[in-house]
Amino acid sequence: MTDTAFKPRVFSGIQPSGDLHLGNYLGALKRFADAQNQGIQSIYCMVDLHAITVWQDPEALRHSTRELCAGFIASGIDPEKSILINQSQVPEHAQLAWIFNCVARIGWMNRMTQFKDKAGKNAEKASLGLYAYPSLMAADILVYHATHVPVGEDQKQHLELTRDIATKFNHDYGVDFFPITEPVIEGTATRVMSLRDGSKKMSKSDPSDMSRIALTDDADTIAKKIRKAKTDPEPLPDSVEGLADRPEARNLVNIYAALADMTAEQVVADYAGKQFGQFKPALADLAVARMSPITTEMARLMADPAEIDRILTRGATRAREITAPILRKTYDIVGMVGPAA
Ligand code: ATP
Ligand code: MG
């Protein structure tokens, strides 16, 4: 991690927009858990305000928010060591986002590829919230003065925008108030691809359930999805260079490497010349072995929703000890009175 003048602090969020999947686990959750013991204060967030930028059924949203909290804990995030929160329970996120809407430029927003992907052909019908999403994301991060944000590859552009907002705010008001946050995009699974299409990332919002392995899938379902994953007829090559033009094969090798804590080179060395008929069952066994303890623990936690709600209420109280003074100071810098202390 790079040094900045600000106290190191980690922030990252996941949307309660559907079933957590292997991409979320390898690109985000597993890495959060691995980083937890580095002694850096970390805030992990269920970003429900982001989820509603596209339609969410209210009951499903309530369920997904709790299930996501269970997913964080089951993946190894300790709600005492880290701060675990639900975004809408910490109002300073949305309050700072408004100020950032007035800092960010429309031209910057027009370049955001996630908006283009999610709005699709009919961008006129997309919500204003989906368009402003990256400004709220900047607020999520900067309302904690977070210095480091572990995310998947797909969020790189939003992190750059967060840096642009911080830089412009600091410049416009002549302060050095917001840190220039570093994205942390590391490991072999920063972009896990759809099992049906090697050119698309695995996503909660993909309409095809076969495109992703969910953290709630049982062993048979995981094995079936891997068996049916798109591949090509060639055997595995003897070097990673041999995967360059084979996106589906590369994806399965990267998933194996990330699950086994190996490099892609080591995986290829072990399976060089083998057919997918041999590789896929090995990958399925590995995925089941790694994921089923998480699935079981999530189910156990979900049996006591009141306890999950208590954890989130406590997380919000702890979070606001950080966010309230930062927002107050922001209002001050901008010249606004803001709410009473
Ligand atoms: P949605 O389709 O609703 O946007 P999502 O699957 O993209 O859902 P998010 O909640 O948007 O998930 O992202 C949560 C975290 O997981 C982010 O850090 C993001 O970069 C990471 N992530 C999402 N998809 C992948 C993926 N396929 N590979 C690696 N990391 C991913
Ligand atoms: Mg996403």
mmCIF file of C-alpha atoms and ligand atoms in Angstrom:
data_model
loop_
_atom_site.group_PDB
_atom_site.id
_atom_site.type_symbol
_atom_site.label_atom_id
_atom_site.label_comp_id
_atom_site.label_asym_id
_atom_site.label_seq_id
_atom_site.Cartn_x
_atom_site.Cartn_y
_atom_site.Cartn_z
ATOM 1 C CA MET A 1 0.000 0.000 0.000
ATOM 2 C CA THR A 2 1.232 3.481 -0.898
ATOM 3 C CA ASP A 3 1.841 6.090 1.806
ATOM 4 C CA THR A 4 -0.218 9.276 1.932
ATOM 5 C CA ALA A 5 -0.320 12.094 4.474
ATOM 6 C CA PHE A 6 -3.615 10.668 5.747
ATOM 7 C CA LYS A 7 -3.955 7.885 8.288
ATOM 8 C CA PRO A 8 -4.322 4.626 6.321
ATOM 9 C CA ARG A 9 -7.955 3.580 6.236
ATOM 10 C CA VAL A 10 -9.654 1.028 3.981
ATOM 11 C CA PHE A 11 -13.190 1.313 2.606
ATOM 12 C CA SER A 12 -15.053 -0.933 0.192
ATOM 13 C CA GLY A 13 -18.690 -1.647 -0.654
ATOM 14 C CA ILE A 14 -20.863 -4.304 -2.256
ATOM 15 C CA GLN A 15 -24.416 -3.830 -3.533
ATOM 16 C CA PRO A 16 -27.281 -5.892 -2.102
ATOM 17 C CA SER A 17 -28.515 -6.231 -5.675
ATOM 18 C CA GLY A 18 -28.806 -10.021 -5.860
ATOM 19 C CA ASP A 19 -26.885 -13.172 -5.002
ATOM 20 C CA LEU A 20 -23.234 -12.757 -4.084
ATOM 21 C CA HIS A 21 -21.102 -14.640 -6.589
ATOM 22 C CA LEU A 22 -17.629 -16.048 -7.066
ATOM 23 C CA GLY A 23 -16.419 -12.768 -8.642
ATOM 24 C CA ASN A 24 -17.513 -10.819 -5.566
ATOM 25 C CA TYR A 25 -15.831 -13.408 -3.367
ATOM 26 C CA LEU A 26 -12.482 -13.581 -5.194
ATOM 27 C CA GLY A 27 -12.360 -9.928 -6.327
ATOM 28 C CA ALA A 28 -13.563 -8.447 -3.055
ATOM 29 C CA LEU A 29 -14.625 -10.493 0.009
ATOM 30 C CA LYS A 30 -11.691 -12.918 0.154
ATOM 31 C CA ARG A 31 -9.243 -10.070 -0.225
ATOM 32 C CA PHE A 32 -10.957 -8.068 2.536
ATOM 33 C CA ALA A 33 -10.617 -11.036 4.864
ATOM 34 C CA ASP A 34 -6.956 -11.560 3.879
ATOM 35 C CA ALA A 35 -6.226 -7.860 4.580
ATOM 36 C CA GLN A 36 -8.027 -7.679 7.908
ATOM 37 C CA ASN A 37 -5.053 -8.627 10.006
ATOM 38 C CA GLN A 38 -2.790 -5.899 8.657
ATOM 39 C CA GLY A 39 -3.925 -3.631 11.502
ATOM 40 C CA ILE A 40 -5.478 -0.971 9.240
ATOM 41 C CA GLN A 41 -8.918 0.308 10.195
ATOM 42 C CA SER A 42 -11.370 -1.009 7.595
ATOM 43 C CA ILE A 43 -14.966 -0.131 6.797
ATOM 44 C CA TYR A 44 -17.061 -2.511 4.699
ATOM 45 C CA CYS A 45 -20.410 -1.416 3.424
ATOM 46 C CA MET A 46 -23.617 -2.868 2.036
ATOM 47 C CA VAL A 47 -24.433 -0.150 -0.474
ATOM 48 C CA ASP A 48 -28.235 -0.222 -0.629
ATOM 49 C CA LEU A 49 -28.412 3.363 -1.984
ATOM 50 C CA HIS A 50 -26.423 2.132 -4.986
ATOM 51 C CA ALA A 51 -28.609 -0.961 -5.395
ATOM 52 C CA ILE A 52 -31.786 1.120 -5.910
ATOM 53 C CA THR A 53 -30.248 2.930 -8.892
ATOM 54 C CA VAL A 54 -31.917 0.063 -10.761
ATOM 55 C CA TRP A 55 -35.285 -1.397 -9.669
ATOM 56 C CA GLN A 56 -35.176 -3.589 -6.564
ATOM 57 C CA ASP A 57 -38.173 -5.357 -5.123
ATOM 58 C CA PRO A 58 -38.448 -4.011 -1.515
ATOM 59 C CA GLU A 59 -38.682 -7.429 0.169
ATOM 60 C CA ALA A 60 -35.848 -8.798 -1.959
ATOM 61 C CA LEU A 61 -33.697 -5.768 -1.077
ATOM 62 C CA ARG A 62 -34.315 -6.267 2.640
ATOM 63 C CA HIS A 63 -33.383 -9.934 2.283
ATOM 64 C CA SER A 64 -30.289 -9.248 0.128
ATOM 65 C CA THR A 65 -29.003 -6.627 2.558
ATOM 66 C CA ARG A 66 -29.073 -9.108 5.453
ATOM 67 C CA GLU A 67 -27.715 -11.900 3.279
ATOM 68 C CA LEU A 68 -24.853 -9.675 2.165
ATOM 69 C CA CYS A 69 -24.037 -8.917 5.796
ATOM 70 C CA ALA A 70 -24.011 -12.677 6.439
ATOM 71 C CA GLY A 71 -21.763 -13.073 3.359
ATOM 72 C CA PHE A 72 -19.235 -10.593 4.710
ATOM 73 C CA ILE A 73 -19.076 -12.328 8.093
ATOM 74 C CA ALA A 74 -19.045 -15.854 6.616
ATOM 75 C CA SER A 75 -16.145 -14.820 4.353
ATOM 76 C CA GLY A 76 -14.113 -13.888 7.422
ATOM 77 C CA ILE A 77 -14.855 -10.211 8.097
ATOM 78 C CA ASP A 78 -15.007 -9.741 11.853
ATOM 79 C CA PRO A 79 -17.603 -7.036 12.653
ATOM 80 C CA GLU A 80 -15.625 -6.028 15.752
ATOM 81 C CA LYS A 81 -12.221 -5.731 14.056
ATOM 82 C CA SER A 82 -13.687 -4.012 10.990
ATOM 83 C CA ILE A 83 -16.703 -1.713 10.805
ATOM 84 C CA LEU A 84 -19.572 -3.380 8.968
ATOM 85 C CA ILE A 85 -22.372 -1.087 7.850
ATOM 86 C CA ASN A 86 -25.408 -0.642 5.680
ATOM 87 C CA GLN A 87 -25.088 2.581 3.672
ATOM 88 C CA SER A 88 -28.584 3.992 4.307
ATOM 89 C CA GLN A 89 -28.018 3.739 8.078
ATOM 90 C CA VAL A 90 -25.171 6.248 7.845
ATOM 91 C CA PRO A 91 -26.815 9.391 6.371
ATOM 92 C CA GLU A 92 -23.530 11.258 5.868
ATOM 93 C CA HIS A 93 -22.864 9.210 2.701
ATOM 94 C CA ALA A 94 -25.879 10.721 0.911
ATOM 95 C CA GLN A 95 -25.278 14.172 2.393
ATOM 96 C CA LEU A 96 -21.705 14.349 1.134
ATOM 97 C CA ALA A 97 -22.817 12.894 -2.217
ATOM 98 C CA TRP A 98 -24.968 15.972 -2.816
ATOM 99 C CA ILE A 99 -21.976 18.253 -2.340
ATOM 100 C CA PHE A 100 -19.965 16.035 -4.707
ATOM 101 C CA ASN A 101 -22.755 16.253 -7.301
ATOM 102 C CA CYS A 102 -21.918 19.950 -7.333
ATOM 103 C CA VAL A 103 -18.171 19.287 -7.677
ATOM 104 C CA ALA A 104 -18.230 16.544 -10.352
ATOM 105 C CA ARG A 105 -18.708 17.691 -13.962
ATOM 106 C CA ILE A 106 -21.269 16.260 -16.367
ATOM 107 C CA GLY A 107 -18.464 15.634 -18.873
ATOM 108 C CA TRP A 108 -16.768 13.334 -16.348
ATOM 109 C CA MET A 109 -19.980 11.357 -15.803
ATOM 110 C CA ASN A 110 -20.490 10.969 -19.543
ATOM 111 C CA ARG A 111 -17.293 8.926 -19.750
ATOM 112 C CA MET A 112 -18.335 6.300 -17.183
ATOM 113 C CA THR A 113 -18.494 2.898 -18.856
ATOM 114 C CA GLN A 114 -20.540 1.262 -16.067
ATOM 115 C CA PHE A 115 -23.378 3.724 -16.750
ATOM 116 C CA LYS A 116 -23.214 2.988 -20.460
ATOM 117 C CA ASP A 117 -23.229 -0.782 -19.832
ATOM 118 C CA LYS A 118 -26.064 -0.693 -17.305
ATOM 119 C CA ALA A 119 -28.226 1.923 -19.010
ATOM 120 C CA GLY A 120 -27.929 0.015 -22.283
ATOM 121 C CA LYS A 121 -29.511 1.345 -25.452
ATOM 122 C CA ASN A 122 -32.188 3.375 -23.772
ATOM 123 C CA ALA A 123 -30.141 5.688 -21.540
ATOM 124 C CA GLU A 124 -32.988 8.247 -21.496
ATOM 125 C CA LYS A 125 -34.994 5.798 -19.388
ATOM 126 C CA ALA A 126 -32.193 5.145 -16.861
ATOM 127 C CA SER A 127 -32.575 6.686 -13.397
ATOM 128 C CA LEU A 128 -30.769 9.891 -12.516
ATOM 129 C CA GLY A 129 -29.334 7.903 -9.597
ATOM 130 C CA LEU A 130 -27.610 5.451 -11.954
ATOM 131 C CA TYR A 131 -25.948 8.397 -13.658
ATOM 132 C CA ALA A 132 -24.847 9.943 -10.352
ATOM 133 C CA TYR A 133 -23.696 6.574 -8.935
ATOM 134 C CA PRO A 134 -19.944 7.392 -9.128
ATOM 135 C CA SER A 135 -20.426 10.635 -7.202
ATOM 136 C CA LEU A 136 -22.146 8.742 -4.360
ATOM 137 C CA MET A 137 -19.335 6.189 -4.502
ATOM 138 C CA ALA A 138 -16.791 8.993 -4.092
ATOM 139 C CA ALA A 139 -18.755 10.173 -1.043
ATOM 140 C CA ASP A 140 -18.824 6.624 0.416
ATOM 141 C CA ILE A 141 -15.050 6.568 0.298
ATOM 142 C CA LEU A 142 -14.170 10.145 1.149
ATOM 143 C CA VAL A 143 -16.637 10.554 4.033
ATOM 144 C CA TYR A 144 -14.184 8.245 5.859
ATOM 145 C CA HIS A 145 -11.062 9.895 4.407
ATOM 146 C CA ALA A 146 -10.315 6.370 3.184
ATOM 147 C CA THR A 147 -6.857 6.080 1.644
ATOM 148 C CA HIS A 148 -7.194 2.620 0.066
ATOM 149 C CA VAL A 149 -10.081 0.906 -1.702
ATOM 150 C CA PRO A 150 -9.762 -2.798 -2.583
ATOM 151 C CA VAL A 151 -12.039 -3.481 -5.573
ATOM 152 C CA GLY A 152 -12.314 -5.513 -8.746
ATOM 153 C CA GLU A 153 -11.021 -4.232 -12.072
ATOM 154 C CA ASP A 154 -14.463 -2.978 -13.119
ATOM 155 C CA GLN A 155 -14.362 -0.229 -10.474
ATOM 156 C CA LYS A 156 -11.054 1.309 -11.587
ATOM 157 C CA GLN A 157 -12.705 4.109 -13.541
ATOM 158 C CA HIS A 158 -14.939 5.055 -10.595
ATOM 159 C CA LEU A 159 -11.870 5.234 -8.364
ATOM 160 C CA GLU A 160 -10.226 7.597 -10.830
ATOM 161 C CA LEU A 161 -13.319 9.774 -10.675
ATOM 162 C CA THR A 162 -13.142 9.720 -6.868
ATOM 163 C CA ARG A 163 -9.588 11.071 -7.118
ATOM 164 C CA ASP A 164 -10.765 13.755 -9.577
ATOM 165 C CA ILE A 165 -13.528 14.850 -7.195
ATOM 166 C CA ALA A 166 -11.138 15.009 -4.220
ATOM 167 C CA THR A 167 -8.594 16.954 -6.260
ATOM 168 C CA LYS A 168 -11.148 19.446 -7.555
ATOM 169 C CA PHE A 169 -12.733 19.960 -4.120
ATOM 170 C CA ASN A 170 -9.318 20.545 -2.523
ATOM 171 C CA HIS A 171 -8.345 22.915 -5.321
ATOM 172 C CA ASP A 172 -11.626 24.867 -5.489
ATOM 173 C CA TYR A 173 -11.665 25.508 -1.734
ATOM 174 C CA GLY A 174 -7.886 25.833 -1.299
ATOM 175 C CA VAL A 175 -7.655 22.994 1.218
ATOM 176 C CA ASP A 176 -5.908 19.656 1.579
ATOM 177 C CA PHE A 177 -8.974 18.045 3.127
ATOM 178 C CA PHE A 178 -9.786 14.926 1.095
ATOM 179 C CA PRO A 179 -7.141 12.258 0.463
ATOM 180 C CA ILE A 180 -6.318 11.140 -3.075
ATOM 181 C CA THR A 181 -7.433 7.555 -2.613
ATOM 182 C CA GLU A 182 -5.523 4.592 -4.049
ATOM 183 C CA PRO A 183 -7.418 1.753 -5.713
ATOM 184 C CA VAL A 184 -6.070 -1.650 -4.676
ATOM 185 C CA ILE A 185 -6.685 -4.054 -7.565
ATOM 186 C CA GLU A 186 -4.560 -7.138 -6.913
ATOM 187 C CA GLY A 187 -4.498 -10.885 -7.379
ATOM 188 C CA THR A 188 -5.411 -13.358 -10.102
ATOM 189 C CA ALA A 189 -9.165 -12.757 -9.919
ATOM 190 C CA THR A 190 -9.634 -9.001 -10.269
ATOM 191 C CA ARG A 191 -12.013 -9.688 -13.164
ATOM 192 C CA VAL A 192 -13.831 -13.008 -13.006
ATOM 193 C CA MET A 193 -15.725 -13.492 -16.264
ATOM 194 C CA SER A 194 -19.196 -14.894 -16.932
ATOM 195 C CA LEU A 195 -19.239 -18.688 -17.295
ATOM 196 C CA ARG A 196 -21.363 -18.245 -20.445
ATOM 197 C CA ASP A 197 -19.416 -15.457 -22.161
ATOM 198 C CA GLY A 198 -15.701 -14.851 -21.679
ATOM 199 C CA SER A 199 -16.033 -11.207 -22.763
ATOM 200 C CA LYS A 200 -18.474 -10.217 -19.978
ATOM 201 C CA LYS A 201 -17.701 -9.995 -16.293
ATOM 202 C CA MET A 202 -19.575 -12.214 -13.846
ATOM 203 C CA SER A 203 -22.312 -10.024 -12.310
ATOM 204 C CA LYS A 204 -25.188 -10.215 -9.862
ATOM 205 C CA SER A 205 -27.350 -8.455 -12.405
ATOM 206 C CA ASP A 206 -26.676 -10.870 -15.315
ATOM 207 C CA PRO A 207 -30.096 -12.364 -16.174
ATOM 208 C CA SER A 208 -28.531 -15.827 -16.643
ATOM 209 C CA ASP A 209 -28.124 -17.758 -13.400
ATOM 210 C CA MET A 210 -25.760 -20.136 -15.268
ATOM 211 C CA SER A 211 -23.351 -17.223 -15.841
ATOM 212 C CA ARG A 212 -22.318 -17.104 -12.211
ATOM 213 C CA ILE A 213 -21.607 -19.310 -9.217
ATOM 214 C CA ALA A 214 -23.554 -17.920 -6.276
ATOM 215 C CA LEU A 215 -22.303 -18.149 -2.695
ATOM 216 C CA THR A 216 -25.664 -19.757 -1.902
ATOM 217 C CA ASP A 217 -25.319 -22.528 -4.541
ATOM 218 C CA ASP A 218 -25.079 -26.104 -3.260
ATOM 219 C CA ALA A 219 -22.317 -28.516 -4.336
ATOM 220 C CA ASP A 220 -24.366 -30.099 -7.165
ATOM 221 C CA THR A 221 -25.272 -26.726 -8.620
ATOM 222 C CA ILE A 222 -21.657 -25.542 -8.516
ATOM 223 C CA ALA A 223 -20.470 -28.723 -10.250
ATOM 224 C CA LYS A 224 -23.201 -28.432 -12.888
ATOM 225 C CA LYS A 225 -22.411 -24.785 -13.642
ATOM 226 C CA ILE A 226 -18.701 -25.522 -14.036
ATOM 227 C CA ARG A 227 -19.392 -28.584 -16.199
ATOM 228 C CA LYS A 228 -21.563 -26.441 -18.483
ATOM 229 C CA ALA A 229 -19.183 -23.458 -18.506
ATOM 230 C CA LYS A 230 -18.259 -22.369 -22.016
ATOM 231 C CA THR A 231 -14.766 -23.483 -23.113
ATOM 232 C CA ASP A 232 -12.986 -24.331 -26.342
ATOM 233 C CA PRO A 233 -12.015 -27.782 -27.669
ATOM 234 C CA GLU A 234 -8.230 -27.363 -27.145
ATOM 235 C CA PRO A 235 -6.367 -28.928 -24.191
ATOM 236 C CA LEU A 236 -4.782 -26.622 -21.606
ATOM 237 C CA PRO A 237 -1.557 -25.021 -22.872
ATOM 238 C CA ASP A 238 1.825 -25.348 -21.187
ATOM 239 C CA SER A 239 2.228 -21.611 -20.507
ATOM 240 C CA VAL A 240 -0.086 -18.698 -19.633
ATOM 241 C CA GLU A 241 0.827 -17.046 -22.933
ATOM 242 C CA GLY A 242 -1.074 -19.896 -24.577
ATOM 243 C CA LEU A 243 -4.250 -18.565 -22.924
ATOM 244 C CA ALA A 244 -3.978 -15.094 -24.464
ATOM 245 C CA ASP A 245 -6.688 -15.623 -27.109
ATOM 246 C CA ARG A 246 -8.761 -18.073 -25.091
ATOM 247 C CA PRO A 247 -10.837 -15.916 -22.702
ATOM 248 C CA GLU A 248 -13.028 -18.748 -21.334
ATOM 249 C CA ALA A 249 -10.078 -21.059 -20.704
ATOM 250 C CA ARG A 250 -8.128 -18.221 -19.110
ATOM 251 C CA ASN A 251 -11.047 -17.426 -16.844
ATOM 252 C CA LEU A 252 -11.303 -20.982 -15.497
ATOM 253 C CA VAL A 253 -7.534 -21.120 -14.919
ATOM 254 C CA ASN A 254 -7.621 -17.787 -13.073
ATOM 255 C CA ILE A 255 -10.535 -18.930 -10.927
ATOM 256 C CA TYR A 256 -8.646 -22.115 -10.036
ATOM 257 C CA ALA A 257 -5.521 -20.103 -9.179
ATOM 258 C CA ALA A 258 -7.395 -17.638 -6.964
ATOM 259 C CA LEU A 259 -9.292 -20.395 -5.121
ATOM 260 C CA ALA A 260 -6.112 -22.428 -4.559
ATOM 261 C CA ASP A 261 -3.939 -19.378 -3.678
ATOM 262 C CA MET A 262 -1.656 -20.288 -6.595
ATOM 263 C CA THR A 263 -0.458 -18.343 -9.604
ATOM 264 C CA ALA A 264 -1.954 -19.000 -13.062
ATOM 265 C CA GLU A 265 1.531 -20.224 -14.126
ATOM 266 C CA GLN A 266 1.474 -22.928 -11.441
ATOM 267 C CA VAL A 267 -2.008 -24.076 -12.469
ATOM 268 C CA VAL A 268 -1.033 -24.270 -16.128
ATOM 269 C CA ALA A 269 2.124 -26.194 -15.209
ATOM 270 C CA ASP A 270 0.005 -28.751 -13.309
ATOM 271 C CA TYR A 271 -2.598 -29.213 -16.065
ATOM 272 C CA ALA A 272 -0.590 -28.682 -19.290
ATOM 273 C CA GLY A 273 -1.974 -30.877 -22.090
ATOM 274 C CA LYS A 274 -5.033 -31.970 -20.053
ATOM 275 C CA GLN A 275 -8.552 -31.681 -21.492
ATOM 276 C CA PHE A 276 -11.324 -29.667 -19.857
ATOM 277 C CA GLY A 277 -13.021 -32.980 -19.152
ATOM 278 C CA GLN A 278 -10.327 -33.468 -16.510
ATOM 279 C CA PHE A 279 -9.796 -29.882 -15.452
ATOM 280 C CA LYS A 280 -13.438 -28.985 -14.851
ATOM 281 C CA PRO A 281 -14.145 -31.698 -12.224
ATOM 282 C CA ALA A 282 -10.944 -30.686 -10.374
ATOM 283 C CA LEU A 283 -12.071 -27.052 -10.453
ATOM 284 C CA ALA A 284 -15.560 -28.027 -9.258
ATOM 285 C CA ASP A 285 -14.114 -29.975 -6.301
ATOM 286 C CA LEU A 286 -11.912 -27.055 -5.367
ATOM 287 C CA ALA A 287 -14.760 -24.530 -5.643
ATOM 288 C CA VAL A 288 -17.046 -26.691 -3.498
ATOM 289 C CA ALA A 289 -14.315 -27.230 -0.890
ATOM 290 C CA ARG A 290 -13.653 -23.478 -0.616
ATOM 291 C CA MET A 291 -17.202 -22.255 -0.835
ATOM 292 C CA SER A 292 -19.359 -24.728 1.060
ATOM 293 C CA PRO A 293 -18.114 -23.639 4.529
ATOM 294 C CA ILE A 294 -19.092 -20.072 3.573
ATOM 295 C CA THR A 295 -22.512 -21.158 2.306
ATOM 296 C CA THR A 296 -23.156 -23.108 5.497
ATOM 297 C CA GLU A 297 -22.088 -20.224 7.709
ATOM 298 C CA MET A 298 -24.262 -17.767 5.750
ATOM 299 C CA ALA A 299 -27.285 -20.001 6.261
ATOM 300 C CA ARG A 300 -26.545 -20.241 9.992
ATOM 301 C CA LEU A 301 -26.297 -16.453 10.320
ATOM 302 C CA MET A 302 -29.447 -15.890 8.250
ATOM 303 C CA ALA A 303 -31.407 -17.992 10.753
ATOM 304 C CA ASP A 304 -31.087 -15.081 13.216
ATOM 305 C CA PRO A 305 -31.916 -11.875 11.288
ATOM 306 C CA ALA A 306 -32.333 -9.890 14.528
ATOM 307 C CA GLU A 307 -28.668 -10.513 15.320
ATOM 308 C CA ILE A 308 -27.674 -9.295 11.837
ATOM 309 C CA ASP A 309 -29.736 -6.144 12.406
ATOM 310 C CA ARG A 310 -27.991 -5.590 15.751
ATOM 311 C CA ILE A 311 -24.572 -5.918 14.091
ATOM 312 C CA LEU A 312 -25.540 -3.325 11.463
ATOM 313 C CA THR A 313 -26.967 -0.897 14.027
ATOM 314 C CA ARG A 314 -23.766 -1.114 16.038
ATOM 315 C CA GLY A 315 -21.680 -0.704 12.858
ATOM 316 C CA ALA A 316 -23.598 2.456 11.951
ATOM 317 C CA THR A 317 -22.982 3.977 15.385
ATOM 318 C CA ARG A 318 -19.252 3.320 15.088
ATOM 319 C CA ALA A 319 -19.159 4.608 11.501
ATOM 320 C CA ARG A 320 -20.873 7.876 12.394
ATOM 321 C CA GLU A 321 -18.135 8.670 14.900
ATOM 322 C CA ILE A 322 -15.926 9.021 11.804
ATOM 323 C CA THR A 323 -18.379 10.416 9.237
ATOM 324 C CA ALA A 324 -20.196 13.072 11.288
ATOM 325 C CA PRO A 325 -17.066 15.199 12.046
ATOM 326 C CA ILE A 326 -15.819 14.867 8.437
ATOM 327 C CA LEU A 327 -19.180 16.000 7.039
ATOM 328 C CA ARG A 328 -19.370 18.872 9.566
ATOM 329 C CA LYS A 329 -15.940 20.088 8.503
ATOM 330 C CA THR A 330 -16.948 19.760 4.831
ATOM 331 C CA TYR A 331 -20.018 21.990 5.397
ATOM 332 C CA ASP A 332 -17.732 24.444 7.138
ATOM 333 C CA ILE A 333 -15.260 24.552 4.240
ATOM 334 C CA VAL A 334 -18.107 25.024 1.741
ATOM 335 C CA GLY A 335 -19.658 27.805 3.855
ATOM 336 C CA MET A 336 -22.871 26.029 4.769
ATOM 337 C CA VAL A 337 -24.395 25.757 8.245
ATOM 338 C CA GLY A 338 -25.365 22.092 8.003
ATOM 339 C CA PRO A 339 -27.377 20.171 10.615
ATOM 340 C CA ALA A 340 -26.985 20.969 14.340
ATOM 341 C CA ALA A 341 -24.170 18.968 15.980
HETATM 342 P P1 ATP B 1 -24.143 -5.627 -10.157
HETATM 343 O O1 ATP B 1 -24.257 -6.517 -11.363
HETATM 344 O O2 ATP B 1 -25.460 -5.397 -9.446
HETATM 345 O O3 ATP B 1 -23.373 -4.351 -10.421
HETATM 346 P P2 ATP B 1 -21.757 -6.875 -9.245
HETATM 347 O O4 ATP B 1 -21.702 -8.336 -9.398
HETATM 348 O O5 ATP B 1 -21.038 -6.049 -10.251
HETATM 349 O O6 ATP B 1 -23.291 -6.460 -9.107
HETATM 350 P P3 ATP B 1 -21.007 -5.069 -7.128
HETATM 351 O O7 ATP B 1 -21.783 -5.028 -5.870
HETATM 352 O O8 ATP B 1 -21.274 -4.024 -8.149
HETATM 353 O O9 ATP B 1 -21.200 -6.518 -7.791
HETATM 354 O O10 ATP B 1 -19.442 -5.068 -6.796
HETATM 355 C C1 ATP B 1 -18.938 -5.437 -5.510
HETATM 356 C C2 ATP B 1 -17.440 -5.705 -5.568
HETATM 357 O O11 ATP B 1 -17.187 -6.911 -6.304
HETATM 358 C C3 ATP B 1 -16.642 -4.601 -6.264
HETATM 359 O O12 ATP B 1 -15.395 -4.475 -5.594
HETATM 360 C C4 ATP B 1 -16.421 -5.144 -7.652
HETATM 361 O O13 ATP B 1 -15.268 -4.600 -8.276
HETATM 362 C C5 ATP B 1 -16.257 -6.639 -7.346
HETATM 363 N N1 ATP B 1 -16.646 -7.449 -8.493
HETATM 364 C C6 ATP B 1 -17.862 -7.477 -9.091
HETATM 365 N N2 ATP B 1 -17.859 -8.353 -10.109
HETATM 366 C C7 ATP B 1 -16.607 -8.889 -10.153
HETATM 367 C C8 ATP B 1 -15.992 -9.853 -10.991
HETATM 368 N N3 ATP B 1 -16.670 -10.435 -11.967
HETATM 369 N N4 ATP B 1 -14.692 -10.161 -10.753
HETATM 370 C C9 ATP B 1 -13.998 -9.576 -9.753
HETATM 371 N N5 ATP B 1 -14.529 -8.658 -8.920
HETATM 372 C C10 ATP B 1 -15.815 -8.310 -9.117
HETATM 373 MG MG MG B 2 -21.261 -3.924 -10.237
#
